[in-house]
PDB file of C-alpha atoms in Angstrom:
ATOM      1  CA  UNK A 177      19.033   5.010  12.191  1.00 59.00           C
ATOM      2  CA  UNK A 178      15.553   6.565  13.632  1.00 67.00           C
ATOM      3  CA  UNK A 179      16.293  10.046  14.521  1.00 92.00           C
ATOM      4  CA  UNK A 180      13.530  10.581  17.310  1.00 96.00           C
ATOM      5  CA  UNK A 181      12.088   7.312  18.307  1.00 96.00           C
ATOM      6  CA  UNK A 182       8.868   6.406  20.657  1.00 96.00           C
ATOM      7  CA  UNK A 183       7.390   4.060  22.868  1.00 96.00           C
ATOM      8  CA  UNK A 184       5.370   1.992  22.544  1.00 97.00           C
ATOM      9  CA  UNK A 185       3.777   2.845  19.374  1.00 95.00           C
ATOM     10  CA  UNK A 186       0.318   1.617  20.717  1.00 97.00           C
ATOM     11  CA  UNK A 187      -0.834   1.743  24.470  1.00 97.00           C
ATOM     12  CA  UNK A 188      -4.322   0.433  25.245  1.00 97.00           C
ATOM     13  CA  UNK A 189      -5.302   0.474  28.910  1.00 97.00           C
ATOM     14  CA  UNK A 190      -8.228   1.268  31.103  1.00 97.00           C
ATOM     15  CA  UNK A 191      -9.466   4.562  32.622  1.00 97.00           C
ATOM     16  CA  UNK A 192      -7.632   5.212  35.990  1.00 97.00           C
ATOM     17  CA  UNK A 193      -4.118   3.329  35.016  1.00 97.00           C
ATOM     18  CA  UNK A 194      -1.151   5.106  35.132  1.00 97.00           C
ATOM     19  CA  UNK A 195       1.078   4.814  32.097  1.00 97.00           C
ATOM     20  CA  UNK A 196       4.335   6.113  30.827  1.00 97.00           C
ATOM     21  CA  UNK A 197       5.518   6.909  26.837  1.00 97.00           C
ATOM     22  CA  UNK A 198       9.699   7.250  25.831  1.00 97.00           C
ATOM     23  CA  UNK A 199      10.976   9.191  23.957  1.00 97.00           C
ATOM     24  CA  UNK A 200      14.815   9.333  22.887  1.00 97.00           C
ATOM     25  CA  UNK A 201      15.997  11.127  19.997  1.00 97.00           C
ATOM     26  CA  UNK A 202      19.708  10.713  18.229  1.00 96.00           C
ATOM     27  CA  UNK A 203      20.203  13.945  16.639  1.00 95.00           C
ATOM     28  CA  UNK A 204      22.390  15.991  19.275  1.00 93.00           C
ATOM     29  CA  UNK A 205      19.606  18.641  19.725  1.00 93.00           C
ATOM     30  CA  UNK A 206      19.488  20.457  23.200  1.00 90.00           C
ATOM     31  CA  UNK A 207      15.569  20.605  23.449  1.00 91.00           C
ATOM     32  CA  UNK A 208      12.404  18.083  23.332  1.00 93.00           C
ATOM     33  CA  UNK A 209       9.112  18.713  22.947  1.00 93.00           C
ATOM     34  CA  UNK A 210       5.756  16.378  23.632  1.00 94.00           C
ATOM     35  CA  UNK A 211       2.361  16.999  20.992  1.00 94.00           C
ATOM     36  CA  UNK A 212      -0.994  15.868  21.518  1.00 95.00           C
ATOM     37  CA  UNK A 213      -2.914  14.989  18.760  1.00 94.00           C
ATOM     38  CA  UNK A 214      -6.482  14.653  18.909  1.00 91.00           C
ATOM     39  CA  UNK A 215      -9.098  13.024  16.810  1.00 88.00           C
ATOM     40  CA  UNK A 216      -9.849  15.732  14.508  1.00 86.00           C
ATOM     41  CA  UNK A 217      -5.696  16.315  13.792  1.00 87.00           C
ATOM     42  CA  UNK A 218      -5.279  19.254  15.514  1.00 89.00           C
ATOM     43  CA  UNK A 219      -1.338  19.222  17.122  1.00 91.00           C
ATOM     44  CA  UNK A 220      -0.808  21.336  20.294  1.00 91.00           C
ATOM     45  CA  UNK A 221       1.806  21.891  22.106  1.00 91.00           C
ATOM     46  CA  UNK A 222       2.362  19.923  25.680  1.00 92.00           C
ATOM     47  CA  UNK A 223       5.546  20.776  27.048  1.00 88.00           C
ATOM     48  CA  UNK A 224       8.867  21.811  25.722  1.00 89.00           C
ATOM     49  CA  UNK A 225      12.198  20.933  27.709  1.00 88.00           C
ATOM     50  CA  UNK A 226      15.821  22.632  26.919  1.00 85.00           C
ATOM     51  CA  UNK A 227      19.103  20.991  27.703  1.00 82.00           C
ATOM     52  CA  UNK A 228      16.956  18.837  30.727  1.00 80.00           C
ATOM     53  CA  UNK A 229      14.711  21.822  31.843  1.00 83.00           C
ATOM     54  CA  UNK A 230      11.169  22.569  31.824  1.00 84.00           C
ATOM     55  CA  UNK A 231      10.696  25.814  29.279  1.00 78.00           C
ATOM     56  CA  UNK A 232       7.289  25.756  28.630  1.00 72.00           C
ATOM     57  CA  UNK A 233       4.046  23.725  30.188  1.00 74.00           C
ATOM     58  CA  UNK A 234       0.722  24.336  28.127  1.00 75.00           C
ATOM     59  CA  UNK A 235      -2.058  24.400  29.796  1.00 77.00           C
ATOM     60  CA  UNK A 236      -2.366  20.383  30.561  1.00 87.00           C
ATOM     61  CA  UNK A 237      -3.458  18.926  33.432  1.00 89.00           C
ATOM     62  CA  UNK A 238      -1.274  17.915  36.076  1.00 90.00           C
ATOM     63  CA  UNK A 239      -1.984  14.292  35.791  1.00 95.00           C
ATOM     64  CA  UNK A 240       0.693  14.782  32.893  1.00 94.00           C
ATOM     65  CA  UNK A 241       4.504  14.724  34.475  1.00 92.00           C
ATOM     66  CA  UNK A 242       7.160  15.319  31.882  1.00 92.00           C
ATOM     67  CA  UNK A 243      10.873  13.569  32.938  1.00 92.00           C
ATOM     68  CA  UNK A 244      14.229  14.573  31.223  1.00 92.00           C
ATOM     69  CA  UNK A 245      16.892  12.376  32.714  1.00 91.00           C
ATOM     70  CA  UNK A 246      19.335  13.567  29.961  1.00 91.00           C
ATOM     71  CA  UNK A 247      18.778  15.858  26.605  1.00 89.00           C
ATOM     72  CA  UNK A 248      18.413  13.031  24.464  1.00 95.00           C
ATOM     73  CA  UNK A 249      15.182  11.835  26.422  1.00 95.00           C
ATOM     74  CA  UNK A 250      11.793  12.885  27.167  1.00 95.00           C
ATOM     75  CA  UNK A 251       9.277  10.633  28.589  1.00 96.00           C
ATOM     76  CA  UNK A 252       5.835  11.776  29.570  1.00 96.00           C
ATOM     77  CA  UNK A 253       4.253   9.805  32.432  1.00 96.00           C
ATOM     78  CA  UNK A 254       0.299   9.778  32.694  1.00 96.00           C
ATOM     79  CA  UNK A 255      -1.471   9.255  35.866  1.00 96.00           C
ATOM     80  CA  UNK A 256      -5.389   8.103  36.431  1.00 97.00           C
ATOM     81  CA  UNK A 257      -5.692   7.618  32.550  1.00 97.00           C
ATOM     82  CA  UNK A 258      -9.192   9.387  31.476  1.00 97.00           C
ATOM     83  CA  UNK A 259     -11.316   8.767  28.353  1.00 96.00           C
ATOM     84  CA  UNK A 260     -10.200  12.314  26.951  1.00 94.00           C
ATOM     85  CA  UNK A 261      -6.774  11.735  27.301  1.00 96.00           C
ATOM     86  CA  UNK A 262      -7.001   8.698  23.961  1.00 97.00           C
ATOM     87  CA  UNK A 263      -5.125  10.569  20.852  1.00 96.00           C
ATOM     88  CA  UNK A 264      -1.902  10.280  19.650  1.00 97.00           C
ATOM     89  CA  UNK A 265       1.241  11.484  21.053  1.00 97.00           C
ATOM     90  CA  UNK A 266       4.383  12.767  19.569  1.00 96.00           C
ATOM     91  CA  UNK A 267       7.632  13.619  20.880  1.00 96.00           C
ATOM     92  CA  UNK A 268       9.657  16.006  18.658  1.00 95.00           C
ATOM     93  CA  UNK A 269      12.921  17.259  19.080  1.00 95.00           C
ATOM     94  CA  UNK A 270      15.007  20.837  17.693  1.00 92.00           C
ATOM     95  CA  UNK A 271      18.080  22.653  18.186  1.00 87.00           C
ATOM     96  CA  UNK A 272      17.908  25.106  21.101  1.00 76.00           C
ATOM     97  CA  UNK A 273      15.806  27.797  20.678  1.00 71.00           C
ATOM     98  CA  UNK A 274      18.260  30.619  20.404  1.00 75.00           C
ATOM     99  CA  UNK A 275      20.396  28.777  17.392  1.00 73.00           C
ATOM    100  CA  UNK A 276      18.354  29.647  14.431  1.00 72.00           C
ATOM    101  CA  UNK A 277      17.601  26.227  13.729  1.00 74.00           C
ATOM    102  CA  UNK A 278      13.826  26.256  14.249  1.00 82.00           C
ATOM    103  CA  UNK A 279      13.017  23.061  12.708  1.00 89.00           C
ATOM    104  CA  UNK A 280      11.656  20.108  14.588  1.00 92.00           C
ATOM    105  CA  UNK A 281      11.853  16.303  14.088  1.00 94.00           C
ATOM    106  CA  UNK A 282       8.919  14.462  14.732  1.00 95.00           C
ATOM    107  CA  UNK A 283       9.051  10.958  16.036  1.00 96.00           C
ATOM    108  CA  UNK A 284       6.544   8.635  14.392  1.00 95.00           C
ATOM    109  CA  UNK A 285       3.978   8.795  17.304  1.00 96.00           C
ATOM    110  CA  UNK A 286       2.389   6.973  20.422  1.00 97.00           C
ATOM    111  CA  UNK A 287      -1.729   5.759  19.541  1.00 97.00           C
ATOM    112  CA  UNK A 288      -2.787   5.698  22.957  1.00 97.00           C
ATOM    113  CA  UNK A 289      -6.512   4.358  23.498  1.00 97.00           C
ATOM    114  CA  UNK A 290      -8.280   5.075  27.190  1.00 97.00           C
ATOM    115  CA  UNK A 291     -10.898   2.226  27.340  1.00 96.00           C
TER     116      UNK A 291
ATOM    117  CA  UNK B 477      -8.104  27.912  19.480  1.00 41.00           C
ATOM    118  CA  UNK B 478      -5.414  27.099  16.592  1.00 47.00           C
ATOM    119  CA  UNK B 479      -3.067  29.566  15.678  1.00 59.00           C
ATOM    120  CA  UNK B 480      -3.213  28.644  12.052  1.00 66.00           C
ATOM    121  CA  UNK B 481      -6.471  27.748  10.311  1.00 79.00           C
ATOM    122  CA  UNK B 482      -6.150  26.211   6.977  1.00 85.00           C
ATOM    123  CA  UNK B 483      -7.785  25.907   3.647  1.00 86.00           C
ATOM    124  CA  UNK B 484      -9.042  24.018   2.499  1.00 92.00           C
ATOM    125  CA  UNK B 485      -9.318  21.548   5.014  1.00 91.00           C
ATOM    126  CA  UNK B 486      -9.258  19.304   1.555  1.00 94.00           C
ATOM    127  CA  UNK B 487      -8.333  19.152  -1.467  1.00 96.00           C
ATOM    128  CA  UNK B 488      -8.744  16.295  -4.029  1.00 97.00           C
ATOM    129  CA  UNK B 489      -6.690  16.682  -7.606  1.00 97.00           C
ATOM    130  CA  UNK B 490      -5.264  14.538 -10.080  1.00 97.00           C
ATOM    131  CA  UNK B 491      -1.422  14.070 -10.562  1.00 97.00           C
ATOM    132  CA  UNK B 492       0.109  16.481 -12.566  1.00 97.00           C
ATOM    133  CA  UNK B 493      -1.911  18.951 -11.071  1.00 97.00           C
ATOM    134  CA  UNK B 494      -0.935  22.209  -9.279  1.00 97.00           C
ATOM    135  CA  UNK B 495      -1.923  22.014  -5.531  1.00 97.00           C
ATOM    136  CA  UNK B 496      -2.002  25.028  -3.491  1.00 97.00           C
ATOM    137  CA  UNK B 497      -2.837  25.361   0.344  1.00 96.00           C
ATOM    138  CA  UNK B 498      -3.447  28.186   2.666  1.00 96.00           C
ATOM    139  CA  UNK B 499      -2.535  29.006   5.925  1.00 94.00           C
ATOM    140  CA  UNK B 500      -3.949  32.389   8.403  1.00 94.00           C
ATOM    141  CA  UNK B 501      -2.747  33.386  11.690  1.00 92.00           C
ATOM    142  CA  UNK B 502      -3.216  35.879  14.475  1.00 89.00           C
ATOM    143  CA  UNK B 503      -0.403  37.006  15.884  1.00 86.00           C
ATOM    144  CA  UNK B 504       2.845  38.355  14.717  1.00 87.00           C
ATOM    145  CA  UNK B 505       5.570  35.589  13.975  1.00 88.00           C
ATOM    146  CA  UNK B 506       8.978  34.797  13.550  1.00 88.00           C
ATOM    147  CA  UNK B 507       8.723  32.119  11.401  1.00 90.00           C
ATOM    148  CA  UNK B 508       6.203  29.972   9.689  1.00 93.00           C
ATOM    149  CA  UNK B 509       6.731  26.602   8.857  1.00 94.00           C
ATOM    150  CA  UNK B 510       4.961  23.992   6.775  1.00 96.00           C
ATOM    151  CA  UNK B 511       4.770  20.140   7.582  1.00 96.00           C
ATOM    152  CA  UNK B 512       3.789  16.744   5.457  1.00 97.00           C
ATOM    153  CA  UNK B 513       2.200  14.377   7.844  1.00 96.00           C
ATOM    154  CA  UNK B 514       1.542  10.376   5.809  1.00 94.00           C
ATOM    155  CA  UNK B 515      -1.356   8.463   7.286  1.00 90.00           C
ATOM    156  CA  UNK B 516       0.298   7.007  10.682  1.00 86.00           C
ATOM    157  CA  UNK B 517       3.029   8.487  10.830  1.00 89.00           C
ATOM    158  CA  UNK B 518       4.910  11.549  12.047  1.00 91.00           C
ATOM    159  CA  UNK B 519       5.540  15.268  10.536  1.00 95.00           C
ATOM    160  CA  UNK B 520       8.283  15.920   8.171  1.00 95.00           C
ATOM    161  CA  UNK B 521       9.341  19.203   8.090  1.00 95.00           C
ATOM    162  CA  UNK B 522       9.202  20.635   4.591  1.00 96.00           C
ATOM    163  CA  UNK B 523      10.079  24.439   4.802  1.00 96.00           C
ATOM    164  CA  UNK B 524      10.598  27.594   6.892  1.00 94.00           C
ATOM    165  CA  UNK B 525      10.236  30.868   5.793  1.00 94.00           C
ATOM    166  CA  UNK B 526      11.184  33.618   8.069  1.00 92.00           C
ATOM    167  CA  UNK B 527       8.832  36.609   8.872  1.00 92.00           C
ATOM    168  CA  UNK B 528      11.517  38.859   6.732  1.00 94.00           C
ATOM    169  CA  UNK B 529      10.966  36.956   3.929  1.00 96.00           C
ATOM    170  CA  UNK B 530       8.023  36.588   0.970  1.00 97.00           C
ATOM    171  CA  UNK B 531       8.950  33.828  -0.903  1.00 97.00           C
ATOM    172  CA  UNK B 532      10.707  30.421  -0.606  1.00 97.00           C
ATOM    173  CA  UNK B 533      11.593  26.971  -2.944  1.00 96.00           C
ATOM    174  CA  UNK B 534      12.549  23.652  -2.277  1.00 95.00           C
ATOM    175  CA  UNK B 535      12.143  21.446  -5.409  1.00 96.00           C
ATOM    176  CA  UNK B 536       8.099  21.131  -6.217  1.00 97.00           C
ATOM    177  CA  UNK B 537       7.188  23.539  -3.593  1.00 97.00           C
ATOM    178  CA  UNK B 538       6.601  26.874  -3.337  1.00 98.00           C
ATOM    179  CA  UNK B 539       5.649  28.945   0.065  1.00 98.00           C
ATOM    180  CA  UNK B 540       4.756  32.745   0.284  1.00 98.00           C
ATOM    181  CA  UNK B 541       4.439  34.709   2.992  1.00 97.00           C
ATOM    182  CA  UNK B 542       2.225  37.641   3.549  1.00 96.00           C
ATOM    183  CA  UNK B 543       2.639  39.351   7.212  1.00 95.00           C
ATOM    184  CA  UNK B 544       0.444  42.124   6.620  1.00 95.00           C
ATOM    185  CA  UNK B 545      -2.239  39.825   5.882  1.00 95.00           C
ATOM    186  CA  UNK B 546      -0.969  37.403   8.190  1.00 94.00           C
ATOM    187  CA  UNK B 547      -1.161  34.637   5.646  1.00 95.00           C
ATOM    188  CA  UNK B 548       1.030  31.762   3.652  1.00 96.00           C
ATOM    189  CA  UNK B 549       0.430  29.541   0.664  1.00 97.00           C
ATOM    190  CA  UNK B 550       2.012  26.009   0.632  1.00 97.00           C
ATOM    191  CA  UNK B 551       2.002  25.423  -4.020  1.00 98.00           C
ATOM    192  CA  UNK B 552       2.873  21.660  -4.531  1.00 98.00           C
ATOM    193  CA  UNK B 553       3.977  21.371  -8.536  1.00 97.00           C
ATOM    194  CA  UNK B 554       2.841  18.688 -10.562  1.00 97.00           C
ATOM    195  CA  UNK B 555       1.904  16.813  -7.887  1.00 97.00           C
ATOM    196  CA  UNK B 556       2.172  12.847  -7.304  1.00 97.00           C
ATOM    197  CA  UNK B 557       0.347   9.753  -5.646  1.00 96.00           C
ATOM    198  CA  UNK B 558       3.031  10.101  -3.151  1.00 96.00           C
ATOM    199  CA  UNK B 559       2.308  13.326  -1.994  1.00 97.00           C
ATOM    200  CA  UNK B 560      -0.934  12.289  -0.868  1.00 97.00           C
ATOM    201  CA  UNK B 561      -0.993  13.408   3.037  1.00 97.00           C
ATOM    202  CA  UNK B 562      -1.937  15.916   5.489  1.00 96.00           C
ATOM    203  CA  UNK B 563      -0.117  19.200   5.378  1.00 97.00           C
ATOM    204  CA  UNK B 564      -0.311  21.436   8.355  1.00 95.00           C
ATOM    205  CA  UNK B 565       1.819  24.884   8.646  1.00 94.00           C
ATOM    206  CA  UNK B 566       2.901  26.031  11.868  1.00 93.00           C
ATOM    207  CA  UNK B 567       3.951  29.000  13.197  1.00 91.00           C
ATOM    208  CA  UNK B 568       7.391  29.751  15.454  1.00 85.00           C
ATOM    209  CA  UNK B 569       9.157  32.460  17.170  1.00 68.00           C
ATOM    210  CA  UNK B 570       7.199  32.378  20.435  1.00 61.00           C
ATOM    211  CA  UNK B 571       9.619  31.484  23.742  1.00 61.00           C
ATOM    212  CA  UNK B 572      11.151  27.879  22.949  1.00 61.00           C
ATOM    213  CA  UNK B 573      10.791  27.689  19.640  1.00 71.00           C
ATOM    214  CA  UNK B 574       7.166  26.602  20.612  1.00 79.00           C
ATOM    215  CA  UNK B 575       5.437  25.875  17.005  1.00 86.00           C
ATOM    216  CA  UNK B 576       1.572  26.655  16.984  1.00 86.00           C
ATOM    217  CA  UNK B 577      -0.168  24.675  14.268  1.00 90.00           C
ATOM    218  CA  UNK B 578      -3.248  24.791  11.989  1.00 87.00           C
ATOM    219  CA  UNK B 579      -5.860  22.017  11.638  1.00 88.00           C
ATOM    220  CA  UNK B 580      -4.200  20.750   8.418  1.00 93.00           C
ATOM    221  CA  UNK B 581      -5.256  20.776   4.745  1.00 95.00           C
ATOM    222  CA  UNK B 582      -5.615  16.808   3.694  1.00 96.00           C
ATOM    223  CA  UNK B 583      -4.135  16.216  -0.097  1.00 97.00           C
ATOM    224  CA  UNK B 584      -5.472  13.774  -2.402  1.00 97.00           C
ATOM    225  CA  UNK B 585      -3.653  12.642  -5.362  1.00 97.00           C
ATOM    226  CA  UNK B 586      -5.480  10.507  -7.964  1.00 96.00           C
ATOM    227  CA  UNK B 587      -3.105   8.692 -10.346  1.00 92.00           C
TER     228      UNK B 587
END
């Protein structure tokens, strides 16, 4: 069974669309977390959500909305796509952060392309 | 900028050979953490060493931890094909478990 799963796995679309990415993860943890990738590998941090609340919003621009409808869920909606915004996207999910259980679970990943 | 800057940014060896990776920070930490990442895919966690401790195993691999130089070594042991990837360490302990990660070392192994 996929522990933290994504979709789609590939979104093409043109500059200005709006688009949304799932995320759902089967592992019981309290808090979800979205990554951006970018062309040259680096990861950074997007937003991090605990038991359905927000808990920490990077610096990203508000064209990126974050929705929780339950802990095991994170989607990340996208409005007026731009050509920066192509990289890849991962949702990742932990135990809360005051358990001790730092380690996070990566799901495999959302290839998004901004044509 | 990254948190964690790592070196090299590649490393090309043949299998059976040691591989060791290095990681630097900036600020203090709780933990530091070290990640496998396979062409297309997503991060596996591979191990977490807390800021009390200096050394960790698991298996083939070997992490150190050096807070007053505010550095880490990833040491793969007679290394594989299969371990060719991209490993990345990232560092925790900020509010929400919030992991801060380098730009990633890429590992070659030539059978």
């Amino acid at each position: 069974d996929t522990a933290v799963s994504q979709t789609p796995k590939y979104l093409v679309t043109q500059m200005g669309n709006d688009k949304s990415i799932k995320c759902e993860q089967n592992l019981g943890h309290d808090t979800m977390y979205w990554y951006k990738q970018d062309s040259k590998k680096f990861l950074k941090i997007m937003f991090s959500y605990n038991n359905k609340e927000l808990i920490i919003n990077e610096t990203v621009p508000n064209r990126f909305s974050p929705k929780s409808p339950d802990k095991a869920h994170l989607n990340l909606h996208i409005n007026s796509l731009e050509l920066g915004d192509s990289a890849v996207y991962f949702c990742a999910s932990s135990q809360s952060p005051t358990s001790g259980q730092e380690t996070q679970y990566f799901g495999p990943g959302t290839r998004l392309l901004v044509l | 900028s990254q948190q964690g800057e790592e070196d090299p940014q590649a490393l090309s060896i043949q299998e059976g050979e040691n591989a060791t990776m290095n990681c630097s920070y900036k600020t203090s930490i709780n933990n530091l953490q070290w990640y496998r990442q396979n062409s297309g895919r997503g991060l596996v966690h591979l191990i977490l060493i807390r800021s009390n401790e200096r050394e960790k195993h698991s298996g083939r691999l070997r992490v150190t931890l050096d807070t007053s130089k505010k550095s880490s070594s990833l040491l793969i042991t007679a290394s594989r094909a299969a371990d060719t990837a991209s490993y990345f360490c990232a560092t925790g302990g900020n509010a929400g478990n919030m992991l801060t990660f380098g730009g990633g070392t890429r590992l070659m192994v030539k059978p």
